[in-house]
Amino acid sequence: MEVVPLDSVAEVAVLGADVLEAVVRERAGSAVLGLATGSTPVPTYRELIRRHEAGTGPSYDGVRCFTLDEYVGLPPGHPQSYRATIARELTDLVGIPAERVHGPDPTPDRLPTAGQRYEEALRAAGGVDVQVLGIGTDGHLAFNEPGSSLASLTRLKTLTEETRRDNARFFGSVDAVPRHVLTQGLGTILRARHLLLIATGPAKAAALAAAVEGPLTASCPASVLQTHPHVTVLADPEASAELERRDHYREVYAAKPAWQGL
Ligand code: F6R
């Protein structure tokens, strides 16, 4: 795992955008991007949009996207559904059409097969080249809450009270936050070829330290990242504040040979 403690959210966004653009360029028309929603990746997505509008970004022709998770119980087209959110915050703005953006299907009468269908869609696409991830204050990854199997696949999950409180800001009140979600499992996420975890703000400091430096445990689902061969963690000063080896990570990054890339 490569942890990169950076000096600001803006630096995180620039490096995050560099990683995503490099994959889109390398895979020329066949890149598969795994996209997180929530607040954390928004500055990275804005940087991608800025470059696209400035004409310096790559072509997104042929790029396919898979979101990590989706709320269950919202009416179709609800602005806080993750399908609507990712279109509004990234894909529509860089010219990736809706038919190339996939998410777990929360249609009520199709829920029992939603997980399996999503797994099949991911496999049929050849898997995810780079997966953007955020982390929950309780250590969740996608919506795999503490206690989730480290080998889990896409399925229905129940959000913790803590996550519903954290996400109340998007819905106006805790009561309006759905209880159920469909989420890629931890085992699903681990199949992506490169995992890009972004953590910013003081609320993420404890969870990030537990994920990166704590024991591998289902009590901190994000600790499963320790088992993946290619993980990049981009963190701002607030989120990296509780990392014991922060100075070492900085030193490693500063001395990194350019040929290695991220
Ligand atoms: C979103 C997702 C979640 C968020 C996490 C952090 O698709 O899978 O795991 O990444 O809840 O949310 P923010 O970024 O809003 O703090």
Coordinates of C-alpha atoms and ligand atoms in Angstrom, one line a residue:
M1 CA 0.0 0.0 0.0
E2 CA 1.3 3.4 -0.9
V3 CA 0.2 6.2 1.4
V4 CA 0.7 9.7 0.1
P5 CA 0.2 12.4 2.8
L6 CA -0.4 15.7 0.8
D7 CA -0.5 19.3 1.9
S8 CA -4.1 20.2 0.8
V9 CA -7.3 18.9 -0.7
A10 CA -6.4 20.7 -3.9
E11 CA -3.2 18.6 -4.1
V12 CA -5.2 15.4 -3.5
A13 CA -7.6 16.4 -6.3
V14 CA -4.7 17.0 -8.8
L15 CA -3.0 13.7 -8.0
G16 CA -6.4 11.8 -8.0
A17 CA -7.2 13.3 -11.4
D18 CA -3.7 12.3 -12.7
V19 CA -4.3 8.7 -11.7
L20 CA -7.7 8.5 -13.3
E21 CA -6.6 10.2 -16.5
A22 CA -3.5 8.0 -16.8
V23 CA -5.7 5.0 -16.9
V24 CA -8.1 6.5 -19.4
R25 CA -5.2 7.4 -21.7
E26 CA -3.4 4.0 -21.3
R27 CA -6.5 2.0 -22.0
A28 CA -7.6 4.2 -24.9
G29 CA -11.3 3.8 -25.2
S30 CA -11.6 0.6 -23.1
A31 CA -10.9 1.9 -19.6
V32 CA -13.3 0.8 -16.8
L33 CA -13.5 3.3 -14.0
G34 CA -14.9 2.4 -10.6
L35 CA -16.5 5.5 -9.1
A36 CA -17.3 6.4 -5.5
T37 CA -19.9 9.0 -4.6
G38 CA -20.2 11.1 -1.4
S39 CA -18.3 14.3 -0.8
T40 CA -14.7 13.1 -0.8
P41 CA -14.1 12.5 -4.5
V42 CA -15.9 15.7 -5.6
P43 CA -12.7 17.9 -5.8
T44 CA -11.0 15.1 -7.9
Y45 CA -14.0 14.9 -10.2
R46 CA -14.1 18.8 -10.5
E47 CA -10.4 18.7 -11.5
L48 CA -11.2 16.1 -14.2
I49 CA -14.1 18.3 -15.4
R50 CA -11.9 21.4 -15.4
R51 CA -9.2 19.7 -17.5
H52 CA -11.9 18.3 -19.9
E53 CA -13.4 21.8 -20.4
A54 CA -9.9 23.3 -20.8
G55 CA -9.3 20.7 -23.6
T56 CA -6.3 19.1 -21.8
G57 CA -8.1 16.0 -20.5
P58 CA -8.2 12.7 -22.3
S59 CA -11.0 11.5 -24.6
Y60 CA -13.7 9.6 -22.6
D61 CA -15.0 7.9 -25.7
G62 CA -15.7 4.2 -24.9
V63 CA -14.9 4.6 -21.2
R64 CA -17.3 2.6 -19.0
C65 CA -18.0 3.4 -15.3
F66 CA -19.3 1.3 -12.4
T67 CA -20.5 2.9 -9.2
L68 CA -19.8 1.3 -5.9
D69 CA -23.2 1.4 -4.3
E70 CA -26.8 2.6 -4.4
Y71 CA -29.5 3.5 -2.0
V72 CA -32.6 1.3 -1.9
G73 CA -36.0 2.8 -1.5
L74 CA -35.6 6.1 -3.3
P75 CA -37.9 6.9 -6.2
P76 CA -36.2 6.5 -9.6
G77 CA -34.4 9.7 -10.5
H78 CA -34.2 10.9 -6.9
P79 CA -31.4 13.6 -6.9
Q80 CA -29.6 11.8 -4.0
S81 CA -29.6 8.4 -5.7
Y82 CA -26.0 7.6 -6.6
R83 CA -26.9 7.1 -10.3
A84 CA -28.2 10.7 -10.4
T85 CA -25.3 12.0 -8.2
I86 CA -22.5 10.5 -10.4
A87 CA -24.1 11.9 -13.6
R88 CA -24.4 15.3 -12.1
E89 CA -21.0 15.4 -10.5
L90 CA -18.9 13.7 -13.2
T91 CA -20.0 11.6 -16.0
D92 CA -22.4 14.0 -17.8
L93 CA -19.8 16.7 -17.5
V94 CA -17.0 14.8 -19.2
G95 CA -19.3 13.3 -21.9
I96 CA -19.7 9.7 -20.6
P97 CA -23.3 8.8 -21.7
A98 CA -25.7 7.2 -19.2
E99 CA -25.7 3.9 -21.0
R100 CA -22.0 3.5 -20.1
V101 CA -22.5 4.2 -16.4
H102 CA -23.6 1.2 -14.4
G103 CA -24.8 0.9 -10.8
P104 CA -26.5 -1.8 -8.7
D105 CA -30.2 -1.9 -9.6
P106 CA -32.4 -1.0 -6.7
T107 CA -35.7 -1.7 -8.4
P108 CA -37.8 -3.3 -5.6
D109 CA -39.0 -6.4 -7.3
R110 CA -35.5 -7.1 -8.7
L111 CA -33.6 -6.8 -5.5
P112 CA -33.1 -10.5 -4.8
T113 CA -31.0 -10.8 -8.0
A114 CA -29.4 -7.3 -8.0
G115 CA -26.1 -8.4 -6.4
Q116 CA -25.5 -11.3 -8.7
R117 CA -26.5 -9.3 -11.8
Y118 CA -24.0 -6.5 -10.8
E119 CA -21.2 -9.0 -10.3
E120 CA -21.9 -10.5 -13.7
A121 CA -21.9 -7.0 -15.3
L122 CA -18.5 -6.2 -13.7
R123 CA -17.0 -9.5 -14.9
A124 CA -18.5 -9.0 -18.4
A125 CA -16.8 -5.6 -18.6
G126 CA -13.4 -7.2 -17.8
G127 CA -13.2 -5.8 -14.3
V128 CA -12.4 -2.4 -13.0
D129 CA -9.1 -0.8 -13.9
V130 CA -9.0 1.8 -11.2
Q131 CA -11.5 2.0 -8.3
V132 CA -12.0 5.3 -6.5
L133 CA -12.9 4.8 -2.8
G134 CA -13.8 7.0 0.1
I135 CA -13.8 5.8 3.7
G136 CA -16.6 6.1 6.3
T137 CA -16.0 7.5 9.8
D138 CA -16.8 4.0 11.0
G139 CA -14.2 2.5 8.6
H140 CA -16.7 1.4 6.0
L141 CA -15.6 0.9 2.4
A142 CA -18.4 1.4 -0.2
F143 CA -21.3 0.5 2.1
N144 CA -19.6 -2.5 3.8
E145 CA -20.2 -1.6 7.4
P146 CA -18.2 -3.0 10.3
G147 CA -18.7 -6.7 10.5
S148 CA -19.0 -7.2 6.7
S149 CA -17.2 -10.3 5.4
L150 CA -13.9 -9.4 4.0
A151 CA -14.8 -11.7 1.0
S152 CA -18.3 -10.3 0.4
L153 CA -19.8 -9.7 -3.0
T154 CA -22.4 -7.2 -4.1
R155 CA -25.5 -7.5 -1.9
L156 CA -28.1 -5.7 0.2
K157 CA -26.8 -4.1 3.4
T158 CA -28.2 -2.1 6.2
L159 CA -26.5 1.2 7.0
T160 CA -25.3 1.9 10.6
E161 CA -26.9 4.7 12.6
E162 CA -23.5 6.5 12.3
T163 CA -23.5 6.4 8.5
R164 CA -27.1 7.5 8.3
R165 CA -26.2 10.5 10.6
D166 CA -23.1 11.2 8.5
N167 CA -25.3 11.2 5.3
A168 CA -28.2 13.2 6.7
R169 CA -26.6 16.3 5.3
F170 CA -27.6 15.1 1.8
F171 CA -31.2 14.4 2.8
G172 CA -32.1 17.1 5.3
S173 CA -32.7 14.7 8.2
V174 CA -31.5 11.3 9.4
D175 CA -35.0 9.9 9.0
A176 CA -34.9 10.6 5.3
V177 CA -31.7 8.6 4.8
P178 CA -32.6 5.1 3.4
R179 CA -31.7 2.2 5.8
H180 CA -30.9 -0.2 3.0
V181 CA -28.3 -0.1 0.2
L182 CA -26.9 -2.3 -2.5
T183 CA -23.1 -2.3 -2.3
Q184 CA -20.2 -3.9 -4.0
G185 CA -18.7 -6.3 -1.5
L186 CA -15.2 -6.1 -0.1
G187 CA -14.3 -9.1 -2.3
T188 CA -15.7 -7.3 -5.3
I189 CA -13.7 -4.2 -4.6
L190 CA -10.5 -6.3 -4.2
R191 CA -10.8 -7.5 -7.8
A192 CA -10.2 -4.0 -9.2
R193 CA -6.7 -3.7 -10.5
H194 CA -5.8 -0.5 -8.7
L195 CA -7.6 0.9 -5.6
L196 CA -7.4 4.7 -5.1
L197 CA -8.6 5.6 -1.6
I198 CA -9.1 9.3 -1.0
A199 CA -9.4 10.6 2.6
T200 CA -9.8 14.3 3.5
G201 CA -10.9 16.2 6.6
P202 CA -10.5 15.5 10.4
A203 CA -13.5 13.2 10.6
K204 CA -11.6 10.6 8.6
A205 CA -8.3 10.6 10.7
A206 CA -9.1 7.8 13.1
A207 CA -10.7 5.6 10.4
L208 CA -7.8 6.1 8.0
A209 CA -5.2 5.2 10.7
A210 CA -7.2 2.1 11.6
A211 CA -7.5 1.0 8.0
V212 CA -3.8 1.6 7.1
E213 CA -2.0 0.8 10.3
G214 CA -4.4 -1.2 12.4
P215 CA -5.1 -4.9 12.3
L216 CA -6.8 -6.6 9.4
T217 CA -10.4 -7.0 10.8
A218 CA -14.0 -7.0 9.7
S219 CA -14.5 -4.4 12.5
C220 CA -12.7 -1.9 10.2
P221 CA -13.7 -3.0 6.7
A222 CA -11.3 -0.6 5.0
S223 CA -8.4 -2.6 6.6
V224 CA -9.0 -5.1 3.8
L225 CA -7.0 -2.8 1.6
Q226 CA -3.9 -4.1 3.3
T227 CA -4.4 -7.4 1.3
H228 CA -4.5 -5.8 -2.2
P229 CA -1.3 -5.5 -4.2
H230 CA -1.9 -2.1 -5.6
V231 CA -3.5 0.5 -3.3
T232 CA -2.8 4.3 -3.4
V233 CA -4.0 6.4 -0.5
L234 CA -4.2 10.1 -1.0
A235 CA -4.8 12.1 2.2
D236 CA -4.9 15.7 3.2
P237 CA -3.2 16.9 6.4
E238 CA -6.3 16.5 8.5
A239 CA -7.1 13.0 7.5
S240 CA -3.5 11.9 7.8
A241 CA -3.1 13.4 11.3
E242 CA -3.3 10.1 13.2
L243 CA -1.0 8.1 10.9
E244 CA 1.9 7.0 13.1
R245 CA 4.2 6.5 10.1
R246 CA 3.2 9.7 8.3
D247 CA 6.7 11.1 8.1
H248 CA 8.0 7.9 6.6
Y249 CA 5.2 7.9 4.0
R250 CA 6.2 11.5 3.1
E251 CA 9.8 10.5 2.8
V252 CA 9.0 7.5 0.6
Y253 CA 6.9 9.6 -1.7
A254 CA 9.5 12.4 -1.9
A255 CA 12.2 10.0 -2.9
K256 CA 10.0 7.9 -5.3
P257 CA 11.6 7.1 -8.6
A258 CA 9.6 8.8 -11.4
W259 CA 9.4 5.6 -13.4
Q260 CA 7.3 3.9 -10.7
G261 CA 4.2 6.1 -11.1
L262 CA 1.3 5.7 -8.7
Ligands
F6R1 C1 -19.9 6.2 -1.6 C2 -19.4 5.3 -0.7 C3 -19.0 5.5 0.7 C4 -18.4 6.9 0.9 C5 -18.1 7.1 2.4 C6 -17.5 8.5 2.6 O1 -20.1 5.7 -2.9 O2 -19.2 4.2 -1.1 O3 -18.2 4.5 1.2 O4 -17.1 6.9 0.2 O5 -19.3 7.0 3.1 O6 -18.4 9.5 2.3 P1 -18.0 11.0 2.2 O7 -17.0 11.0 1.0 O8 -19.3 11.7 1.8 O9 -17.4 11.4 3.4

